[in-house]
Coordinates of C-alpha atoms in Angstrom, one line a residue:
M1 CA 181.3 145.0 126.5
L2 CA 184.2 147.6 128.0
D3 CA 186.3 146.7 130.9
N4 CA 186.2 149.8 132.6
R5 CA 183.2 150.2 134.3
P6 CA 182.9 149.9 137.6
P7 CA 181.9 146.9 139.5
L8 CA 178.7 145.6 140.1
P9 CA 176.9 145.9 143.5
P10 CA 177.5 142.6 144.9
E11 CA 173.0 142.0 144.9
I12 CA 173.4 142.8 141.0
A13 CA 176.6 140.7 140.0
R14 CA 175.0 137.5 141.6
R15 CA 172.3 137.4 139.0
R16 CA 172.0 135.0 136.3
T17 CA 169.7 135.7 134.1
F18 CA 169.1 133.1 131.0
A19 CA 166.8 131.3 128.9
I20 CA 166.6 127.9 127.7
I21 CA 166.0 127.1 123.9
S22 CA 166.0 124.0 122.3
H23 CA 164.1 122.2 119.5
P24 CA 160.9 120.5 120.8
D25 CA 161.4 117.2 122.9
A26 CA 164.8 117.8 123.2
G27 CA 164.2 117.8 126.7
K28 CA 164.4 121.7 127.8
T29 CA 160.9 121.4 130.2
T30 CA 162.9 118.2 132.0
L31 CA 165.8 120.1 132.0
T32 CA 163.9 123.1 133.8
E33 CA 162.4 120.9 136.4
K34 CA 165.4 119.7 137.2
F35 CA 167.1 123.0 138.1
L36 CA 164.3 123.8 140.3
L37 CA 165.0 120.6 141.9
Y38 CA 168.8 121.6 142.6
G39 CA 167.8 125.4 143.1
G40 CA 165.5 123.6 146.4
A41 CA 162.4 124.9 144.9
I42 CA 160.8 121.9 144.5
Q43 CA 161.1 118.9 146.5
M44 CA 160.2 116.2 143.6
A45 CA 160.8 116.8 140.0
G46 CA 157.5 115.9 137.6
Q47 CA 158.1 114.1 134.1
V48 CA 155.9 115.7 131.2
R49 CA 154.4 112.8 130.7
A50 CA 153.6 110.9 134.2
K51 CA 150.5 109.4 135.9
G52 CA 148.0 111.4 137.8
E53 CA 147.8 115.1 138.7
A54 CA 150.4 115.3 141.4
R55 CA 152.9 114.5 138.9
R56 CA 152.7 117.1 136.2
T57 CA 155.7 119.1 135.7
R58 CA 155.8 122.4 137.3
S59 CA 156.6 124.5 135.0
D60 CA 153.8 123.9 132.4
F61 CA 150.4 125.1 133.7
M62 CA 147.9 126.0 130.8
Q63 CA 145.4 123.1 129.9
M64 CA 146.7 122.0 127.0
E65 CA 150.4 122.4 127.9
K66 CA 149.3 119.1 130.2
D67 CA 147.3 117.4 127.7
R68 CA 149.8 117.7 124.9
G69 CA 153.1 117.3 127.1
I70 CA 154.6 121.0 125.4
S71 CA 155.5 123.9 126.7
V72 CA 153.3 126.8 125.0
S73 CA 153.8 129.8 126.9
A74 CA 157.3 131.6 128.3
S75 CA 157.6 131.1 131.9
A76 CA 160.0 132.8 134.5
M77 CA 161.5 131.5 137.5
S78 CA 163.5 132.9 140.0
F79 CA 165.9 130.5 142.9
D80 CA 168.8 130.6 144.8
F81 CA 171.8 128.4 143.8
G82 CA 174.6 128.3 146.0
R83 CA 175.4 132.0 146.0
F84 CA 173.8 133.0 142.8
R85 CA 170.1 133.6 142.0
F86 CA 169.3 132.1 139.4
N87 CA 166.6 134.2 136.7
L88 CA 165.6 131.2 134.5
V89 CA 163.2 132.1 131.3
D90 CA 161.6 129.0 130.0
T91 CA 160.4 129.3 126.2
P92 CA 158.0 127.3 124.0
G93 CA 160.4 125.0 121.9
H94 CA 157.5 124.3 119.3
S95 CA 158.0 126.1 116.1
D96 CA 154.9 127.3 116.0
F97 CA 155.7 130.0 119.2
S98 CA 158.4 131.1 117.9
E99 CA 158.2 135.0 118.3
D100 CA 157.3 134.4 121.9
T101 CA 160.5 132.9 122.0
Y102 CA 162.5 135.8 120.0
R103 CA 160.9 138.4 122.2
T104 CA 162.1 136.1 125.4
L105 CA 165.2 136.2 123.9
T106 CA 165.8 140.1 124.5
A107 CA 165.2 139.4 128.1
V108 CA 167.9 137.3 129.1
D109 CA 171.7 137.9 129.0
A110 CA 173.0 133.8 128.0
A111 CA 170.8 130.9 126.7
I112 CA 171.3 127.5 127.0
M113 CA 170.9 125.4 123.9
V114 CA 169.9 121.9 124.9
I115 CA 170.7 119.4 122.0
D116 CA 169.2 115.7 121.9
G117 CA 172.2 113.3 121.6
A118 CA 170.9 111.2 119.1
K119 CA 169.3 114.3 116.6
G120 CA 172.1 116.7 117.1
V121 CA 171.2 120.6 115.6
E122 CA 167.0 119.9 114.3
S123 CA 165.7 123.0 112.4
Q124 CA 164.1 125.0 115.5
T125 CA 167.4 124.5 117.4
Q126 CA 169.2 126.5 114.0
K127 CA 166.6 129.7 114.1
L128 CA 166.9 130.1 117.6
F129 CA 170.1 130.1 117.6
E130 CA 170.5 132.5 114.7
V131 CA 168.2 135.3 117.2
C132 CA 170.8 134.6 119.6
R133 CA 173.4 135.3 117.1
L134 CA 171.6 138.5 116.2
R135 CA 171.8 139.5 120.1
D136 CA 175.7 138.3 120.6
L137 CA 174.3 136.2 123.5
P138 CA 176.8 133.7 124.9
I139 CA 175.5 130.1 124.8
L140 CA 176.0 127.3 126.9
T141 CA 175.5 123.8 125.3
F142 CA 173.8 120.8 127.2
C143 CA 173.9 117.8 125.1
N144 CA 170.8 115.7 126.6
K145 CA 169.7 112.1 126.6
M146 CA 173.2 110.7 126.3
D147 CA 171.5 107.4 128.5
R148 CA 169.9 106.6 125.2
E149 CA 171.6 105.5 121.9
S150 CA 173.4 108.9 120.7
R151 CA 176.0 109.7 118.3
D152 CA 179.4 110.0 118.4
T153 CA 180.6 112.8 120.3
F154 CA 182.9 114.2 118.0
D155 CA 180.2 114.1 114.9
I156 CA 178.2 115.9 117.2
I157 CA 180.3 118.6 118.2
D158 CA 181.3 119.0 114.6
E159 CA 177.7 119.6 113.5
I160 CA 177.5 122.4 116.1
Q161 CA 180.9 123.5 114.5
E162 CA 179.5 123.8 111.0
N163 CA 175.6 124.1 111.2
L164 CA 175.9 127.1 113.8
A165 CA 179.4 128.3 112.6
I166 CA 180.6 129.0 116.9
D167 CA 183.4 127.0 118.1
V168 CA 182.6 124.6 120.7
T169 CA 184.9 123.4 123.5
P170 CA 184.1 120.5 125.7
A171 CA 183.5 121.3 129.4
S172 CA 182.6 117.7 130.1
W173 CA 183.0 114.3 128.1
P174 CA 180.9 111.3 127.8
I175 CA 182.1 107.7 129.2
G176 CA 180.2 105.2 127.1
S177 CA 176.6 105.8 125.6
G178 CA 173.2 104.7 125.8
R179 CA 172.7 101.5 128.0
D180 CA 176.7 101.7 128.9
F181 CA 176.6 105.1 129.7
L182 CA 178.1 105.6 132.9
G183 CA 179.0 109.1 133.2
C184 CA 181.1 112.0 132.2
Y185 CA 184.7 113.0 132.6
D186 CA 184.5 117.1 133.9
L187 CA 187.4 118.3 131.9
I188 CA 187.2 121.7 133.6
H189 CA 187.9 120.0 137.3
D190 CA 189.5 117.0 136.4
R191 CA 186.9 114.7 138.1
L192 CA 184.7 112.1 137.4
D193 CA 180.6 112.3 137.9
L194 CA 179.2 108.9 137.8
M195 CA 175.7 108.7 136.9
D196 CA 173.1 106.7 139.6
R197 CA 170.4 104.9 137.5
A198 CA 168.4 103.9 140.5
D199 CA 167.1 107.1 141.6
R200 CA 166.8 109.8 139.2
N201 CA 166.0 112.4 141.7
V202 CA 169.7 111.8 143.1
V203 CA 172.6 114.3 142.6
A204 CA 175.3 112.3 140.7
E205 CA 178.5 111.5 142.8
S206 CA 181.4 113.2 142.0
I207 CA 185.2 111.6 142.8
R208 CA 188.3 113.6 142.8
I209 CA 190.7 112.3 140.9
E210 CA 194.2 113.6 139.7
G211 CA 194.0 113.8 135.8
L212 CA 193.3 111.0 133.4
D213 CA 196.2 108.9 134.6
D214 CA 195.0 108.6 137.8
P215 CA 194.9 104.7 138.9
K216 CA 191.6 105.1 140.8
L217 CA 190.0 105.9 137.6
A218 CA 190.2 101.9 136.8
E219 CA 187.9 101.6 140.0
H220 CA 185.0 102.9 138.0
V221 CA 185.2 103.1 134.7
P222 CA 185.8 99.2 132.9
A223 CA 189.3 99.1 131.1
D224 CA 187.7 99.3 127.3
L225 CA 185.8 102.6 128.0
L226 CA 188.9 103.7 129.9
E227 CA 191.1 103.8 127.3
K228 CA 188.5 104.9 124.8
L229 CA 188.1 108.1 126.9
R230 CA 191.9 108.8 127.3
E231 CA 192.0 108.9 123.4
E232 CA 189.5 110.8 122.9
V233 CA 190.1 113.4 125.3
E234 CA 193.5 114.0 124.2
M235 CA 192.7 114.3 120.9
A236 CA 189.5 116.9 122.2
R237 CA 192.5 118.8 123.8
E238 CA 194.6 119.0 120.8
L239 CA 191.6 119.6 118.3
L240 CA 189.2 121.8 120.6
P241 CA 189.8 125.3 121.7
P242 CA 190.5 125.7 125.5
L243 CA 187.5 127.6 127.5
D244 CA 187.8 131.0 127.1
R245 CA 185.8 133.3 128.9
R246 CA 186.2 136.2 126.5
A247 CA 185.5 134.2 123.6
F248 CA 182.1 133.0 125.4
L249 CA 181.3 136.2 126.3
D250 CA 181.4 137.3 123.1
G251 CA 179.3 134.4 121.5
T252 CA 182.3 132.5 119.2
L253 CA 182.6 129.9 121.4
T254 CA 179.9 127.5 123.2
P255 CA 181.3 125.3 126.2
I256 CA 179.4 121.8 125.6
W257 CA 178.4 119.5 128.8
F258 CA 177.0 116.0 128.3
G259 CA 174.6 114.6 130.5
S260 CA 170.9 113.1 130.8
A261 CA 167.7 115.9 132.4
I262 CA 165.6 112.8 133.5
N263 CA 168.6 111.1 135.2
S264 CA 169.6 114.7 137.2
F265 CA 173.1 113.4 135.5
G266 CA 175.2 116.5 134.0
V267 CA 172.5 119.2 135.5
K268 CA 174.7 120.5 138.1
E269 CA 177.8 120.3 136.3
L270 CA 176.1 123.0 134.1
M271 CA 174.5 124.7 136.6
D272 CA 177.8 125.5 138.3
G273 CA 178.9 126.7 134.5
I274 CA 176.2 128.9 134.6
A275 CA 177.3 130.6 137.9
E276 CA 180.9 130.8 137.4
Y277 CA 181.3 131.6 133.7
G278 CA 177.7 133.0 133.1
P279 CA 177.4 136.7 132.6
E280 CA 176.4 139.4 135.1
P281 CA 173.6 141.0 134.2
Q282 CA 174.3 143.2 130.9
V283 CA 174.0 146.6 129.5
Q284 CA 170.7 147.2 127.4
N285 CA 170.5 149.2 124.1
A286 CA 167.8 152.2 124.2
E287 CA 166.4 155.0 122.7
P288 CA 168.3 158.1 123.8
R289 CA 171.1 156.2 125.7
E290 CA 172.3 152.9 126.7
V291 CA 171.3 151.6 130.4
A292 CA 174.0 150.0 132.5
P293 CA 172.6 147.5 135.6
E294 CA 175.1 149.4 138.1
E295 CA 172.8 153.0 137.7
R296 CA 170.9 153.8 140.8
K297 CA 167.6 154.8 139.1
V298 CA 165.1 151.7 138.4
S299 CA 164.3 150.5 135.1
G300 CA 163.2 147.9 133.0
F301 CA 161.1 146.8 129.9
V302 CA 158.0 144.4 129.5
F303 CA 158.6 141.7 127.6
K304 CA 155.7 139.1 127.4
V305 CA 151.9 139.4 128.6
Q306 CA 149.8 136.6 129.8
A307 CA 146.4 136.9 130.1
N308 CA 144.5 135.0 132.6
M309 CA 147.1 133.3 134.5
D310 CA 144.4 132.9 137.5
P311 CA 141.1 132.0 135.1
K312 CA 139.1 133.1 138.4
H313 CA 140.2 136.3 137.8
R314 CA 140.4 138.5 134.7
D315 CA 144.2 139.1 135.5
R316 CA 147.0 140.0 133.2
V317 CA 150.8 139.6 134.4
A318 CA 152.9 141.9 132.3
F319 CA 156.9 140.1 132.5
V320 CA 158.9 142.8 133.0
R321 CA 163.1 142.7 133.0
M322 CA 164.6 144.8 135.4
V323 CA 167.8 147.0 133.8
S324 CA 169.0 148.6 136.0
G325 CA 168.9 149.6 140.2
H326 CA 167.0 148.4 142.8
F327 CA 163.2 148.1 143.1
E328 CA 161.2 148.1 146.1
R329 CA 157.8 147.4 146.5
G330 CA 155.2 150.0 146.2
M331 CA 157.6 152.3 143.9
K332 CA 156.1 154.4 141.2
L333 CA 157.3 154.2 138.2
T334 CA 157.0 156.4 135.1
H335 CA 154.5 154.3 132.1
V336 CA 156.6 156.1 129.6
R337 CA 154.1 155.2 126.5
S338 CA 151.2 157.3 128.4
K339 CA 154.0 159.4 130.7
K340 CA 151.7 158.2 133.5
P341 CA 153.0 157.4 137.1
M342 CA 152.1 153.8 138.1
A343 CA 152.9 152.8 141.5
I344 CA 153.9 148.9 141.8
S345 CA 152.2 147.9 144.9
N346 CA 151.8 143.8 144.1
P347 CA 154.7 143.2 142.3
V348 CA 155.3 139.0 141.6
M349 CA 158.2 136.6 141.4
F350 CA 157.6 133.1 140.0
L351 CA 158.7 130.0 141.0
A352 CA 156.8 128.2 138.6
S353 CA 153.5 128.5 138.9
D354 CA 153.3 129.3 142.6
R355 CA 153.7 133.5 142.6
E356 CA 155.1 135.5 145.9
L357 CA 155.0 138.6 146.3
A358 CA 158.2 140.5 145.2
E359 CA 159.5 142.9 148.0
E360 CA 162.2 143.9 146.3
A361 CA 164.4 143.1 142.8
W362 CA 167.3 144.3 141.5
A363 CA 168.5 144.5 137.8
G364 CA 168.6 141.4 135.9
D365 CA 165.3 140.1 137.9
I366 CA 162.2 139.3 136.2
I367 CA 159.2 140.2 137.8
G368 CA 155.5 139.9 137.1
I369 CA 153.1 143.2 137.4
P370 CA 149.8 142.5 137.3
N371 CA 147.6 145.2 135.6
H372 CA 144.2 145.3 133.8
G373 CA 145.8 146.2 130.5
Q374 CA 147.8 149.7 130.4
L375 CA 151.5 147.2 130.2
R376 CA 151.9 146.3 126.6
I377 CA 155.1 144.1 125.1
G378 CA 157.6 146.8 124.2
D379 CA 157.1 149.5 127.2
A380 CA 159.3 151.2 129.2
L381 CA 159.1 151.8 133.1
T382 CA 161.4 154.4 134.6
E383 CA 162.1 156.8 137.4
G384 CA 160.9 159.2 135.2
E385 CA 163.2 159.2 132.2
S386 CA 161.9 159.6 129.0
L387 CA 163.7 155.7 127.2
R388 CA 162.6 153.6 124.4
F389 CA 164.3 149.8 125.2
T390 CA 165.0 148.8 121.1
G391 CA 165.1 145.9 119.8
I392 CA 161.9 144.0 120.8
P393 CA 160.4 142.7 117.3
S394 CA 157.1 141.9 116.1
F395 CA 156.7 139.7 113.3
A396 CA 154.1 139.7 110.4
P397 CA 152.1 136.5 110.8
E398 CA 152.6 134.2 108.1
L399 CA 148.7 132.3 108.2
L400 CA 145.7 134.1 108.3
Q401 CA 142.3 132.9 109.3
T402 CA 138.8 134.8 109.7
C403 CA 137.8 134.4 113.3
R404 CA 133.7 134.5 114.3
A405 CA 131.8 133.3 117.5
G406 CA 129.4 130.5 117.3
D407 CA 126.9 132.4 118.6
P408 CA 126.3 135.8 116.8
M409 CA 125.0 137.7 119.4
K410 CA 128.5 137.2 121.4
A411 CA 130.7 139.2 118.9
K412 CA 131.3 142.0 121.2
H413 CA 132.7 139.5 123.7
L414 CA 134.6 137.8 120.8
D415 CA 136.4 141.0 120.1
K416 CA 137.6 141.4 123.7
A417 CA 138.8 138.1 124.0
L418 CA 140.6 138.8 120.9
M419 CA 142.1 142.0 121.8
Q420 CA 143.6 140.4 124.6
F421 CA 145.4 138.1 122.8
A422 CA 146.4 140.4 120.3
E423 CA 148.1 142.6 123.7
E424 CA 149.5 139.4 125.0
G425 CA 151.2 138.9 121.8
A426 CA 149.8 135.7 120.8
A427 CA 148.2 136.8 117.6
K428 CA 147.9 139.2 115.4
V429 CA 144.6 140.8 115.0
F430 CA 143.2 142.6 112.4
K431 CA 139.9 144.7 112.1
P432 CA 139.3 145.1 107.9
S433 CA 138.0 148.3 106.9
F434 CA 135.4 146.1 104.8
G435 CA 132.9 143.8 106.2
S436 CA 132.6 142.2 109.5
G437 CA 134.7 139.4 111.8
F438 CA 138.3 139.6 112.7
I439 CA 141.4 138.5 110.4
V440 CA 143.8 136.4 112.8
G441 CA 147.3 136.2 111.9
V442 CA 149.7 133.7 113.3
V443 CA 153.3 132.4 113.2
G444 CA 152.4 128.5 114.0
A445 CA 149.2 126.6 112.8
L446 CA 149.0 125.2 116.3
Q447 CA 148.4 128.7 117.5
F448 CA 144.7 128.6 116.2
E449 CA 144.1 125.7 118.2
V450 CA 145.8 126.9 121.2
L451 CA 143.3 130.4 120.6
A452 CA 140.0 128.5 120.1
S453 CA 140.7 126.1 123.4
R454 CA 142.0 129.4 125.5
I455 CA 139.1 131.6 123.8
E456 CA 136.5 128.6 125.1
L457 CA 138.3 128.0 128.3
E458 CA 138.7 131.6 129.4
Y459 CA 135.5 132.8 127.7
G460 CA 133.3 130.7 127.6
L461 CA 132.5 131.3 123.5
P462 CA 133.2 128.6 121.1
V463 CA 134.1 130.1 117.9
R464 CA 135.3 129.0 114.5
F465 CA 138.8 129.8 112.4
E466 CA 138.0 129.7 108.6
P467 CA 140.5 130.1 105.6
S468 CA 140.7 133.5 104.9
Q469 CA 141.0 134.8 101.1
F470 CA 144.5 136.8 102.2
T471 CA 147.8 135.2 103.0
S472 CA 150.0 137.9 104.2
A473 CA 149.8 141.0 105.8
R474 CA 152.4 144.0 105.8
W475 CA 152.7 147.3 107.9
V476 CA 152.2 150.4 105.9
H477 CA 154.6 153.2 106.4
G478 CA 154.9 156.5 104.5
P479 CA 154.0 160.0 105.1
R480 CA 149.8 160.6 106.6
D481 CA 148.6 162.0 103.4
K482 CA 150.1 159.1 101.4
V483 CA 148.8 156.8 103.5
D484 CA 145.3 157.9 103.8
A485 CA 145.1 158.1 99.8
F486 CA 146.5 154.6 99.6
A487 CA 144.3 153.1 102.2
N488 CA 141.2 154.9 100.3
A489 CA 142.0 153.4 97.1
N490 CA 142.6 150.0 98.4
K491 CA 139.4 149.5 100.5
Q492 CA 139.4 145.8 100.4
H493 CA 143.0 145.2 101.2
I494 CA 143.3 147.6 103.9
A495 CA 142.7 146.7 108.1
T496 CA 143.8 147.8 111.3
D497 CA 145.9 145.9 114.1
N498 CA 145.4 146.4 117.9
D499 CA 147.2 149.4 117.9
G500 CA 145.2 151.3 114.9
D501 CA 148.3 151.1 112.7
P502 CA 146.9 150.3 109.2
V503 CA 147.7 146.9 107.6
Y504 CA 147.7 146.1 104.2
L505 CA 146.3 142.4 103.6
T506 CA 147.8 140.8 100.4
R507 CA 147.1 137.6 98.7
L508 CA 149.5 137.1 96.1
Q509 CA 153.5 138.4 95.8
W510 CA 152.3 140.6 92.7
D511 CA 149.9 142.7 95.1
I512 CA 153.1 143.8 97.0
D513 CA 154.9 144.4 93.7
R514 CA 152.2 146.5 92.3
V515 CA 152.2 148.4 95.5
E516 CA 155.9 149.1 95.4
R517 CA 155.2 150.1 91.8
D518 CA 152.6 152.1 91.7
Y519 CA 152.7 154.2 95.0
P520 CA 156.6 154.8 96.2
D521 CA 156.0 157.0 99.1
I522 CA 154.5 154.1 100.5
R523 CA 156.9 151.3 102.3
L524 CA 155.4 148.3 103.1
S525 CA 157.2 145.8 106.0
A526 CA 157.0 142.5 107.4
T527 CA 157.9 143.6 111.0
K528 CA 157.3 146.4 113.3
E529 CA 159.2 147.2 116.1
L530 CA 157.2 147.0 119.8
M531 CA 157.6 150.9 120.4
V532 CA 155.9 153.6 122.3

C-alpha cells in the first residue's frame, strides 16, 4: 500500500465494503440486522428465531434459511450511514458453506469478525480468519453476547492473540457481564455507553465524560464495578498496543468492541469504527496489471452467482464487485471471457431481499446483474481491456455422492438443474465418462440437503443422493496429448466438470500416489483458479 496515490474521488472515498465472518451462532445475522436498522434500511429488526412471518430476519430469504435459522447464501446489502455508504456482504458461517465465504472475502476490503463472549475463538472463525490472513484483510472484532454469562475480558483478548496471531487493541471495555452487564466504556472517545434492556431497538445512550476519574461516572456505575473498570482499563492501556491505523490496515492489529447485538448495544460504536478507520476501496490484483479504484474506466468481477432468487422467474443474479470507475445503468461492458459486449440495462442493488434498480455504482460497490447464465464466478467485466482478476479460488470437494432423479424420465431436467448449481458455485458437478448419472461434490454434508431441497422446490424434481465409490476429485493438468493418453488409460476414473475440464476421481490416496509415480507429466491439483 503506497501513500503517494492521488486522493480518491469523494464518492469512492466514502465507500466501505466489508464482510462479516463468524462461527455459526455467534450472532452474525443479528448484527447484520442491526446494521440495517442503524442505516435506516429497516424499521424493525427481525430475530432469527421469531414468531410469525412478519418477524423473519431480512437477510435470510431462502426457505431453508428461514426453517433452520442459518444463513446459507451470502447476500449483499448497501445502505448509508452518516456520510458513508456501507456495502455489507453477509456470509454463511456454517462450515459446510465455507467455499462461498472464501470467495466472498475476495470481494471486500475489510472483515468484521464476530465472536461469542462465552465461547471465544471457535474452529470456523479460525478457518475464515486464515483466509483473511492470506489476503491481508484488515479485521475489526466484535465480541457479542456480553449480556449473557461470558468469559473474562483479558482471557478473550489473549485467546484471539494466541490463536490468530494478531495484536488486539480494545476500542471499548465492558462494564460487568451477564446479568450485571451495564454497558461499555468507549476508550477511543472517553465516554460511557449504557445499555437499555427495556427496548431492544433503541440506540444506547452515551454520556460524555472527562476520562475515568470523572465523578459523573459514579452516578451511573455501581462502586464495585467502577473500581474494577478503572483497574482493568489501566492494565489494558499498559499491556495492549494502542490503536494504530497503519497496523490495522496491514492486517496485523485488530481493534475489539464489546456489545450485545440483540440488544442493539455496541453496534453503533462498531459502525463508527468502520467509518472512521475502515479502508477505502483498495487496489485489486489482476493480470496483466493491478487495477486502482480511481481509474476512469469501469471494471469489476463476479464473485458469486445466485440462481432462482425469484423462483417464479428462472433468473440468475451475478454479484459483481466494482473495482474501478463510475458505472452508469445502460453502459456497455466487455465480458472478457467471451469477448462479447454486454449492455447492462437492469443492474440491481440489494437492501436485503428488496432489490432496486441501480442507476449508478462506484468502485467499491456491489451490484447484481440478472443474466441467463452468461456470467460465471471469476468473470471480469471491463470497458474493453482484457483483464483477469486473480485469486478467486475453487476448492476440490471433500464429499462425493451420485445423484439420480426419482423419475428416470426426468433425467434431462436434472442435468439442467445441476449445471445451474455448478455455475452458481454451490456444488461441483462431474459427469463420469463411464456409466450414467452425475457425481456431485461438496465441501460440507449439509450442502447435499440444501441441494436436494432446492432442486425439489425450484425445479419440482425429487432427487436421490447415494454414496459414491469415490472419495475425492483432482483436476488434471499437463500437456494435451499426455492428458488424453492418461484419460484413455484410466477411463473408469475420469470425469469432466461443468467447464469441460478433466477431473480424476479417486478412491484412495494410493490412486493419487500411483498417478504421480506412473505419469510424471501429469499434475493433479486440489484447487482450480476460476479463470477465463
